[in-house]
PDB file of C-alpha atoms and ligand atoms in Angstrom:
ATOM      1  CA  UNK A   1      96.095  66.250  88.100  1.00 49.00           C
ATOM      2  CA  UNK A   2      96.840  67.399  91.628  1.00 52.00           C
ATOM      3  CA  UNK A   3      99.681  70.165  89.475  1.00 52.00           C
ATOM      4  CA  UNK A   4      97.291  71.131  87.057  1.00 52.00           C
ATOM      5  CA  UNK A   5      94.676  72.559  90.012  1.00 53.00           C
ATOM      6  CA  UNK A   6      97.178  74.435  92.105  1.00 53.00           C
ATOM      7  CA  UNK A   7      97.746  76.364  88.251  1.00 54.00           C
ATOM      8  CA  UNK A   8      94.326  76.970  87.639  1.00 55.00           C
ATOM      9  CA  UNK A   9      93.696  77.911  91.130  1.00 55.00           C
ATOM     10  CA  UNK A  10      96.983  80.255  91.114  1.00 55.00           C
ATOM     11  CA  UNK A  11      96.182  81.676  87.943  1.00 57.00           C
ATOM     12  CA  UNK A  12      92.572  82.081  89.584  1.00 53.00           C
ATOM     13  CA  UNK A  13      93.481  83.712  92.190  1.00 59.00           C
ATOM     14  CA  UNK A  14      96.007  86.110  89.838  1.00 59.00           C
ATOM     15  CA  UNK A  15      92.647  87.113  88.096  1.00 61.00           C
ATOM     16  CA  UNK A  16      91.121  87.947  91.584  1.00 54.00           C
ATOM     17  CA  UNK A  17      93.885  90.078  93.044  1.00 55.00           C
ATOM     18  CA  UNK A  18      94.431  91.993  89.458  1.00 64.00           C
ATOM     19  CA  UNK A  19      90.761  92.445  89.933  1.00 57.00           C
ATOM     20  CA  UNK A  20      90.915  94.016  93.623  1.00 52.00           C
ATOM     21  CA  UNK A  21      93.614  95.960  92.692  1.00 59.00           C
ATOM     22  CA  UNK A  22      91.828  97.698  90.107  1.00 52.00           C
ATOM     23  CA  UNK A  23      88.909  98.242  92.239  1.00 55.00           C
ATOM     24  CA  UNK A  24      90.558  99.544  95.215  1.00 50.00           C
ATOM     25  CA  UNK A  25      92.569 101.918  92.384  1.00 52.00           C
ATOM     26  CA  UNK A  26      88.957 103.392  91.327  1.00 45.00           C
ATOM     27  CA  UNK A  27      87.817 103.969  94.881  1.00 47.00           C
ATOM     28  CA  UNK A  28      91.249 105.916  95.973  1.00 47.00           C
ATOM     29  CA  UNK A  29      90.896 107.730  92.726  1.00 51.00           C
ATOM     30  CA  UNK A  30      87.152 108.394  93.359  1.00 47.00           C
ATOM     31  CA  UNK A  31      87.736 109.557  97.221  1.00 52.00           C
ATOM     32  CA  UNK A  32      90.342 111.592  96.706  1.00 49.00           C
ATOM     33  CA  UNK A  33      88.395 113.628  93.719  1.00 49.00           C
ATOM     34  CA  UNK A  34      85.842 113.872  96.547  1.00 50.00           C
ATOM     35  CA  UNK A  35      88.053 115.248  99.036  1.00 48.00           C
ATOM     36  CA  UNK A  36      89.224 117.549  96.759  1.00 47.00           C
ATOM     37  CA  UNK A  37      86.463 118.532  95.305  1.00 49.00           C
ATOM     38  CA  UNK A  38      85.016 119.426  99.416  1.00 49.00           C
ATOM     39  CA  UNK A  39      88.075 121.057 100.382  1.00 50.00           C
ATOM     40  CA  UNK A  40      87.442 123.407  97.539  1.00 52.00           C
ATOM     41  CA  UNK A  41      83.930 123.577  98.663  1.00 53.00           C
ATOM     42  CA  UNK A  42      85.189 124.672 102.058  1.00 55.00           C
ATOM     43  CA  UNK A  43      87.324 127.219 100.787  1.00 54.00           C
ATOM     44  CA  UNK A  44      84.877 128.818  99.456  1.00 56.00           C
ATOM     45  CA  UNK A  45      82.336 128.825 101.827  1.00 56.00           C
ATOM     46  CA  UNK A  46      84.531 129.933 104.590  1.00 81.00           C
ATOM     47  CA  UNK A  47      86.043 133.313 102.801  1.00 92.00           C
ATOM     48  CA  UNK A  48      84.467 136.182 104.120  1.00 98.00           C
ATOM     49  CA  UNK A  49      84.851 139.399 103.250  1.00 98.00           C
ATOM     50  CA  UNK A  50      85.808 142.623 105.074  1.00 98.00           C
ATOM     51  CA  UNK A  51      85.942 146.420 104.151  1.00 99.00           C
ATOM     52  CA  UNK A  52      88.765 147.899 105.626  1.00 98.00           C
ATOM     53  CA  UNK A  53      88.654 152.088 105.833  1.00 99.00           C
ATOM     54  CA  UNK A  54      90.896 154.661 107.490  1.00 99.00           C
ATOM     55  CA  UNK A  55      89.762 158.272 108.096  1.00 98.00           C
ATOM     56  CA  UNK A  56      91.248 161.798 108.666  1.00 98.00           C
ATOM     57  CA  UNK A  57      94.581 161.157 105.967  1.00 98.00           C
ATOM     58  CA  UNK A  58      96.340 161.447 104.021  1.00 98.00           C
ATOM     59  CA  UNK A  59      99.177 162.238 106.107  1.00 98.00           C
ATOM     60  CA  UNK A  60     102.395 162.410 104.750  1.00 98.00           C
ATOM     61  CA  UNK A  61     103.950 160.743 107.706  1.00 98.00           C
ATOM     62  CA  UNK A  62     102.350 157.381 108.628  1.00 98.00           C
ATOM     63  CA  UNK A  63     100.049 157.003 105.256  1.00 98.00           C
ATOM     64  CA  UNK A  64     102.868 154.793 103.529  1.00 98.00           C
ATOM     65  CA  UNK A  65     103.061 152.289 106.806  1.00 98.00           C
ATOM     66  CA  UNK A  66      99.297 151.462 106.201  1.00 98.00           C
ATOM     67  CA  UNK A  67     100.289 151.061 102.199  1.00 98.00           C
ATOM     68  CA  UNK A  68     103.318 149.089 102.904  1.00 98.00           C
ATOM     69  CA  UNK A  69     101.107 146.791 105.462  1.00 98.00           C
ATOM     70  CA  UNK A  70      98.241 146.554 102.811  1.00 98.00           C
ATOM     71  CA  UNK A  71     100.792 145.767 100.056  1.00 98.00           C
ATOM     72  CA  UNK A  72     102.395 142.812 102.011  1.00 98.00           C
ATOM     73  CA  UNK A  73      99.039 141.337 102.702  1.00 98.00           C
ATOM     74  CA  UNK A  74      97.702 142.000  99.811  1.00 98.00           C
ATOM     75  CA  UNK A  75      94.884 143.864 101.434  1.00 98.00           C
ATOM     76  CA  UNK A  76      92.546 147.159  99.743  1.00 98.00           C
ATOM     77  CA  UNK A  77      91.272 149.338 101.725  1.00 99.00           C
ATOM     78  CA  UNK A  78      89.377 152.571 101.314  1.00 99.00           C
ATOM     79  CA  UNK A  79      90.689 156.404 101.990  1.00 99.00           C
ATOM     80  CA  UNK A  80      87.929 159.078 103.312  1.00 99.00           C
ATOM     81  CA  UNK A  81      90.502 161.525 102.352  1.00 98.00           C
ATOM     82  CA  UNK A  82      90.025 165.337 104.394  1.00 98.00           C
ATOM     83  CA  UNK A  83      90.171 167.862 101.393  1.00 98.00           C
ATOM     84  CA  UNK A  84      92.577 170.176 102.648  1.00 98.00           C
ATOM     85  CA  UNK A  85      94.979 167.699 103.381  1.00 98.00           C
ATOM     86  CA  UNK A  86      94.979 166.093  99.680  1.00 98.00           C
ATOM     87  CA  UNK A  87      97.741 168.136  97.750  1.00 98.00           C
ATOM     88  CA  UNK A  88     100.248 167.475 100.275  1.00 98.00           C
ATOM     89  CA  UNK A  89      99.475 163.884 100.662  1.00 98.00           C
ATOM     90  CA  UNK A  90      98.949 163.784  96.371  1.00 98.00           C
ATOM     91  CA  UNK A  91     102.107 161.480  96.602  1.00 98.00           C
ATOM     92  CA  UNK A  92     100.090 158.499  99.021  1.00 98.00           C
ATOM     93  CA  UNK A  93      96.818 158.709  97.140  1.00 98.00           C
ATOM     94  CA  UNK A  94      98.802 158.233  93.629  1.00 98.00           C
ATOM     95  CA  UNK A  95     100.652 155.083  95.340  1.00 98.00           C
ATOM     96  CA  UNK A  96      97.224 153.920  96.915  1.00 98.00           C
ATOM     97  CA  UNK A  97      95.720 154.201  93.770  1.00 98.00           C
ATOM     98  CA  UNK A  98      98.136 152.068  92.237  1.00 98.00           C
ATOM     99  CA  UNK A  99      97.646 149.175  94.820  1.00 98.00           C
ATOM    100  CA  UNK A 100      94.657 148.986  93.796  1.00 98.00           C
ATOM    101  CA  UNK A 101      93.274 151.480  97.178  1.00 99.00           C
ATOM    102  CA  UNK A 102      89.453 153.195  96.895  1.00 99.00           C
ATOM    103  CA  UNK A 103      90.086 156.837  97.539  1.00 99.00           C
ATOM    104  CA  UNK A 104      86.736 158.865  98.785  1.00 98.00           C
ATOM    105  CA  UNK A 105      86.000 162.071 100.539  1.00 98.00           C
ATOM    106  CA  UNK A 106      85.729 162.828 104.123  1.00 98.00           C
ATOM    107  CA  UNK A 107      84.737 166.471 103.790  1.00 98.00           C
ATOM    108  CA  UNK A 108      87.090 169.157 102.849  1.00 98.00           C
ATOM    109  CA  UNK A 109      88.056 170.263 106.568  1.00 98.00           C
ATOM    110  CA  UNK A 110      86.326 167.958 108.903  1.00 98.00           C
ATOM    111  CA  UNK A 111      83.391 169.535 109.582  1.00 98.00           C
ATOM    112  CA  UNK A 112      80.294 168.003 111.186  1.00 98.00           C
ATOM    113  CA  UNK A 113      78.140 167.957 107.672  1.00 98.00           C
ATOM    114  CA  UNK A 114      74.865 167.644 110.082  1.00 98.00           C
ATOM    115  CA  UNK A 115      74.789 171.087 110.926  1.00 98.00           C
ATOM    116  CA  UNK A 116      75.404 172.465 107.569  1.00 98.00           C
ATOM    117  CA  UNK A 117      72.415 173.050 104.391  1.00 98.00           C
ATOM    118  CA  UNK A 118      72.368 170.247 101.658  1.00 98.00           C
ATOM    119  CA  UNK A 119      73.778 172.652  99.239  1.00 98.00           C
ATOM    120  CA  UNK A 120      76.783 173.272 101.454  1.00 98.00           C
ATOM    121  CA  UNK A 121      77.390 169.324 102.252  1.00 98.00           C
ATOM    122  CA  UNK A 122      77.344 169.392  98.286  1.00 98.00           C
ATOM    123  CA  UNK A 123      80.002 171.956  97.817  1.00 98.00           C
ATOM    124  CA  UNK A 124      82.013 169.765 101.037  1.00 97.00           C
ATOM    125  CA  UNK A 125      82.287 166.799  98.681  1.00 98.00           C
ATOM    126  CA  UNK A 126      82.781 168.639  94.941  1.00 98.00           C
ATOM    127  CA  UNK A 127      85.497 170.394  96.493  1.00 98.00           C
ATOM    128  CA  UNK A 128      87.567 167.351  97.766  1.00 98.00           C
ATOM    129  CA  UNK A 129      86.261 165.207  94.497  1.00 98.00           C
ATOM    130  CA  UNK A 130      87.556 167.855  92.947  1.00 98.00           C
ATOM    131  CA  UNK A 131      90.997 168.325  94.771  1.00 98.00           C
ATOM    132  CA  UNK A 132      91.511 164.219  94.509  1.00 98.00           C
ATOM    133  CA  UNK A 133      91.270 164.651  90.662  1.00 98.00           C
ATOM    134  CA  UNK A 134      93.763 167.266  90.279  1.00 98.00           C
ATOM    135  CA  UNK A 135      95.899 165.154  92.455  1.00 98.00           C
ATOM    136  CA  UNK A 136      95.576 161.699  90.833  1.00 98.00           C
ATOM    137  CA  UNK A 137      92.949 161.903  87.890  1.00 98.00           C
ATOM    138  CA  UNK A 138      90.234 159.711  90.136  1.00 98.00           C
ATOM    139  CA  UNK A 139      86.904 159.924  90.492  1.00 98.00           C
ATOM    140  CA  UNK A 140      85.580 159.869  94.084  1.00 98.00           C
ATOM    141  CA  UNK A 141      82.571 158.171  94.450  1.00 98.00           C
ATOM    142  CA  UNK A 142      81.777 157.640  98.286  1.00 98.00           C
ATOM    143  CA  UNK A 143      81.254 160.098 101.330  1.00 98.00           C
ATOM    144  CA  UNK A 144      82.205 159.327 105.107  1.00 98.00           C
ATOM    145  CA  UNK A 145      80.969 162.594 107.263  1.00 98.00           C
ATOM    146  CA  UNK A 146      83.207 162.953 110.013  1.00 98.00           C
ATOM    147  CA  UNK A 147      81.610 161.735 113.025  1.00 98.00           C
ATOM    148  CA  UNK A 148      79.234 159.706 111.440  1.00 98.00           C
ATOM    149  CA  UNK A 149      77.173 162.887 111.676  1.00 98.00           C
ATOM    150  CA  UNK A 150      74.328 162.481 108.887  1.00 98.00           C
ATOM    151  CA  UNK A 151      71.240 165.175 109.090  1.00 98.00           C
ATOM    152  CA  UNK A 152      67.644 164.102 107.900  1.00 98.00           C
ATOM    153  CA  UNK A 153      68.004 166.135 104.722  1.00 98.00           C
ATOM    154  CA  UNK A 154      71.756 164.365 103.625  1.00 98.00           C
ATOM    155  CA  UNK A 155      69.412 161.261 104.746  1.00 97.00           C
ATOM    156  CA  UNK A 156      66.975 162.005 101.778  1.00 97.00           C
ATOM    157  CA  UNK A 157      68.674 164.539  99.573  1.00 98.00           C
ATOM    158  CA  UNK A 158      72.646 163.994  99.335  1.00 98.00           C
ATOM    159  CA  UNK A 159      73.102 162.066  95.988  1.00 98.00           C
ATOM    160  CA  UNK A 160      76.343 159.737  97.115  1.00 98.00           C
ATOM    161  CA  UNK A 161      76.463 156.611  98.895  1.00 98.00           C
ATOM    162  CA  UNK A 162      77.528 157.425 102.562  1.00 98.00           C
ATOM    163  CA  UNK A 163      79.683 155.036 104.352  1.00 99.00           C
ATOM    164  CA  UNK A 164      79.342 154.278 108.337  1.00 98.00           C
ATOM    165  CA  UNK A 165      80.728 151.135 109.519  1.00 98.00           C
ATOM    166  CA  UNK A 166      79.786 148.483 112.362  1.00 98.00           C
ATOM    167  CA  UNK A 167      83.439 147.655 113.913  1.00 98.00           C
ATOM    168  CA  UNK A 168      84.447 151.136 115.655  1.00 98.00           C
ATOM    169  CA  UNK A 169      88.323 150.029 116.565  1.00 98.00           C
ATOM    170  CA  UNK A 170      88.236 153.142 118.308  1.00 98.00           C
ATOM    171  CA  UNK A 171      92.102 153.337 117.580  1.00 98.00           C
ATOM    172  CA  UNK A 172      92.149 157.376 118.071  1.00 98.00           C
ATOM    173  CA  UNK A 173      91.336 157.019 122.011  1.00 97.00           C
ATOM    174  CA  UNK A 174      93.121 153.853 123.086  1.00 97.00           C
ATOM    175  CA  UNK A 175      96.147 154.209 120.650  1.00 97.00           C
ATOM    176  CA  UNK A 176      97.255 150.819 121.083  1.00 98.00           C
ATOM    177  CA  UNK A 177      97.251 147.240 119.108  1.00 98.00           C
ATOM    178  CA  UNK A 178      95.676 145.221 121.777  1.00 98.00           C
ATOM    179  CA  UNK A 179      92.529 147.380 121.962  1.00 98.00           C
ATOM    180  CA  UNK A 180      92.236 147.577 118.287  1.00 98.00           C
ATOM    181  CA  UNK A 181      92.092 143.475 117.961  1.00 98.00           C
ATOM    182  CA  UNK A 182      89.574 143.178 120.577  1.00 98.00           C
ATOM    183  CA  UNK A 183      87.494 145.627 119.253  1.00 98.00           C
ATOM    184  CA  UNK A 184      87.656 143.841 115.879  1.00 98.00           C
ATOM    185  CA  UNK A 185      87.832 140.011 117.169  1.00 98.00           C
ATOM    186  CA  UNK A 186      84.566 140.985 119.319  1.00 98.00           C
ATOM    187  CA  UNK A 187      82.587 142.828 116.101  1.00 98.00           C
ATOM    188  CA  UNK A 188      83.675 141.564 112.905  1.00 98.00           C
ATOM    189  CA  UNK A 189      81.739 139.611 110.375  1.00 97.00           C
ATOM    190  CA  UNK A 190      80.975 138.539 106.955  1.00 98.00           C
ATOM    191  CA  UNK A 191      80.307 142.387 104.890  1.00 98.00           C
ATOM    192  CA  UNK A 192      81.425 144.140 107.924  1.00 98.00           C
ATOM    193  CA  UNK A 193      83.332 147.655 107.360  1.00 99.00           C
ATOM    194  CA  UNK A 194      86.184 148.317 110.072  1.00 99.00           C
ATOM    195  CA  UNK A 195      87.161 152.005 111.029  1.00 98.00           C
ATOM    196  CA  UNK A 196      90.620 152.919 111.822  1.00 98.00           C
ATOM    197  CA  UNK A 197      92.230 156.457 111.158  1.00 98.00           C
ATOM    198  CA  UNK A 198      95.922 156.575 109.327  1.00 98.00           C
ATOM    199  CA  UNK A 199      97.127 159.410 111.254  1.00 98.00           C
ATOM    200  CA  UNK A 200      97.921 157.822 114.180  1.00 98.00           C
ATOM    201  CA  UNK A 201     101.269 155.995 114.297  1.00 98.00           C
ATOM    202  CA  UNK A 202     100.046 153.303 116.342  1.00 98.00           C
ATOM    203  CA  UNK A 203      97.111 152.774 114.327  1.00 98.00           C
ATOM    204  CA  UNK A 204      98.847 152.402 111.179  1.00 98.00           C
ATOM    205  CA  UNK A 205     101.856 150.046 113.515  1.00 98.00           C
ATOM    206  CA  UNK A 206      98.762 147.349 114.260  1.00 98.00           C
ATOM    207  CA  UNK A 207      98.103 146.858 110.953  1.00 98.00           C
ATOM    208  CA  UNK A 208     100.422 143.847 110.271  1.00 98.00           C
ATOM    209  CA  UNK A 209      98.598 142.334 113.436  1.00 98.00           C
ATOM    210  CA  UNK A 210      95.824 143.502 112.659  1.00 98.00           C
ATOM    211  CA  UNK A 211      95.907 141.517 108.379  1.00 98.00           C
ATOM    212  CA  UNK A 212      97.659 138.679 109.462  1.00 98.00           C
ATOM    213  CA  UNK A 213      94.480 137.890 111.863  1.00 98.00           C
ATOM    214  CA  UNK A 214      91.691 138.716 109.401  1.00 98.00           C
ATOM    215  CA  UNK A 215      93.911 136.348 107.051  1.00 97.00           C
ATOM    216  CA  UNK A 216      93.971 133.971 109.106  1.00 97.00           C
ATOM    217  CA  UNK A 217      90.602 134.091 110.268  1.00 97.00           C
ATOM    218  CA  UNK A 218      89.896 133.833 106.056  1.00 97.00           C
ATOM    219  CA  UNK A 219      88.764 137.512 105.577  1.00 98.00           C
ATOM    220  CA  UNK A 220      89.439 138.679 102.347  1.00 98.00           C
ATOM    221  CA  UNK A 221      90.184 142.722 103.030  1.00 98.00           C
ATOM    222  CA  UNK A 222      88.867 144.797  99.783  1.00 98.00           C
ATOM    223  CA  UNK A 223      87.267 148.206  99.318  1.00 98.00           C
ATOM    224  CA  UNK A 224      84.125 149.902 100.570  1.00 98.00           C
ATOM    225  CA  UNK A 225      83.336 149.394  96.305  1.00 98.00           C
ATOM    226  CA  UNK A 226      84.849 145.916  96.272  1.00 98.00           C
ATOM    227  CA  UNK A 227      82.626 144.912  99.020  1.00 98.00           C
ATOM    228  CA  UNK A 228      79.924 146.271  97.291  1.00 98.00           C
ATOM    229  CA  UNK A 229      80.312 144.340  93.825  1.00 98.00           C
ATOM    230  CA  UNK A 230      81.399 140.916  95.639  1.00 98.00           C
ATOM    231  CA  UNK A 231      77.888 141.349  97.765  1.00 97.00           C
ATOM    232  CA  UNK A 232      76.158 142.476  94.334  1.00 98.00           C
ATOM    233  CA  UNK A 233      74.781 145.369  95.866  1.00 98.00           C
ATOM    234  CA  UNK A 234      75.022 148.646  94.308  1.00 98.00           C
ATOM    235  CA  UNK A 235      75.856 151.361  96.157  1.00 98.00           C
ATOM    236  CA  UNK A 236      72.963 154.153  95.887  1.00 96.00           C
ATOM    237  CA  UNK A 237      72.121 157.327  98.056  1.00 95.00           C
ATOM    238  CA  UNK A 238      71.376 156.896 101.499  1.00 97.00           C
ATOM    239  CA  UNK A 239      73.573 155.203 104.833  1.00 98.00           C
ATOM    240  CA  UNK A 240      75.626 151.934 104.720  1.00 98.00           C
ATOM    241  CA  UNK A 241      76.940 150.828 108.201  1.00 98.00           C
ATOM    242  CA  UNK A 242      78.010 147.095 106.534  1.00 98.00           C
ATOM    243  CA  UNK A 243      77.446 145.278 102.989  1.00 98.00           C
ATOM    244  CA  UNK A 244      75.772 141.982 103.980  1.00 96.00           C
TER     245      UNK A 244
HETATM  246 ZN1  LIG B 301      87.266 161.847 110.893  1.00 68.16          ZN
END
């Protein structure tokens, strides 16, 4: 009598913990399908994306730093090419091209755009459009005017998008990598578009800094049109200083 209890009670008690077991399986199974499914979440919400530009190039001396930087961190960024400075740089627009780079005009020699007519701004950016196609059969799409210079008429009239930015690294007066990083630490956000200048040797020298940060800080570096597309904006006439 007293045997045949202890079995029932064992085999009782068998049920129970083959029951627990089986329980606590489904919740680990359940929790961790949660966790992963938030940790997803959270990787997503926290990328943000940056527009990364450089002005004044191509040069054929420090371009292909900034590419091999971009390349390792498999960063895009966008040209403003000068005009006059395209056929002998043809060789770092083809290879920026191919990294999958935006290429776009920053007049053909520099010149503040303000002070010129709305036909002559025109001819500016046909000329270098035209000089980029010859080089590497690509449409350019965007204008920069140097110094941010914009007149009321290329406000209303000019038919391209024109590209400003909000983080001014102001890498062609300080020439070094700390300033750059505080500049961009201090301004950067979400749809923010960073201006740098590949003609300087220490500009293009911070980049590896300069990626590994914005990496790290989950920015996502793409194009001006990149930006654009992830944002679903589309780029029309007028001034863009960021793509929020
Ligand atoms: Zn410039």
């Amino acid at each position: 009598m007293k045997k045949t209890m202890t079995m029932k009670m064992a085999k009782v008690s068998k049920r129970w913990l083959r029951g627990v077991s089986f329980a606590l399986a489904l919740i680990i199974m359940v929790s961790g399908g949660m966790i992963l499914n938030s940790a997803s979440t959270d990787a997503k919400a926290k990328t943000k994306y940056v527009a990364l530009t450089f002005d004044d190039g191509p040069s054929t001396v420090t371009t292909k730093t900034a590419l091999k930087a971009l390349k390792k961190y498999d960063a895009h960024a966008t040209f403003f090419v000068v005009g006059n400075r395209v056929a002998s740089g043809k060789k770092y627009i083809k290879k920026a091209i191919e990294q999958g780079c935006e290429i776009a005009s920053h007049s053909w020699d520099h010149t503040n755009l303000a002070k010129l007519s709305l036909a002559q701004v025109n001819k500016h950016f046909e000329k270098t459009a035209k000089a980029v196609k010859k080089a590497a059969d690509y449409d350019v799409k965007l204008l920069r005017p140097p110094y941010g210079a914009v007149s009321t008429t290329m406000k209303k009239k000019f038919e391209h998008p024109m590209i400003l930015w909000d983080v001014d690294t102001l890498d062609w007066k300080y020439r070094n990598t700390p300033s750059i990083m505080k500049y961009i630490k201090k301004e950067v956000n979400d749809g923010s578009i960073i201006l740098m200048h590949d003609i300087h040797k220490t500009s293009v020298d911070s980049l590896n800094t300069v990626l590994k940060w914005l990496k790290k800080h989950h920015y996502e570096v793409v194009t001006v049109s990149e930006l654009a597309a992830i944002k679903g904006v589309e780029l029309d006439k007028g001034v863009y200083c960021n793509i929020k």
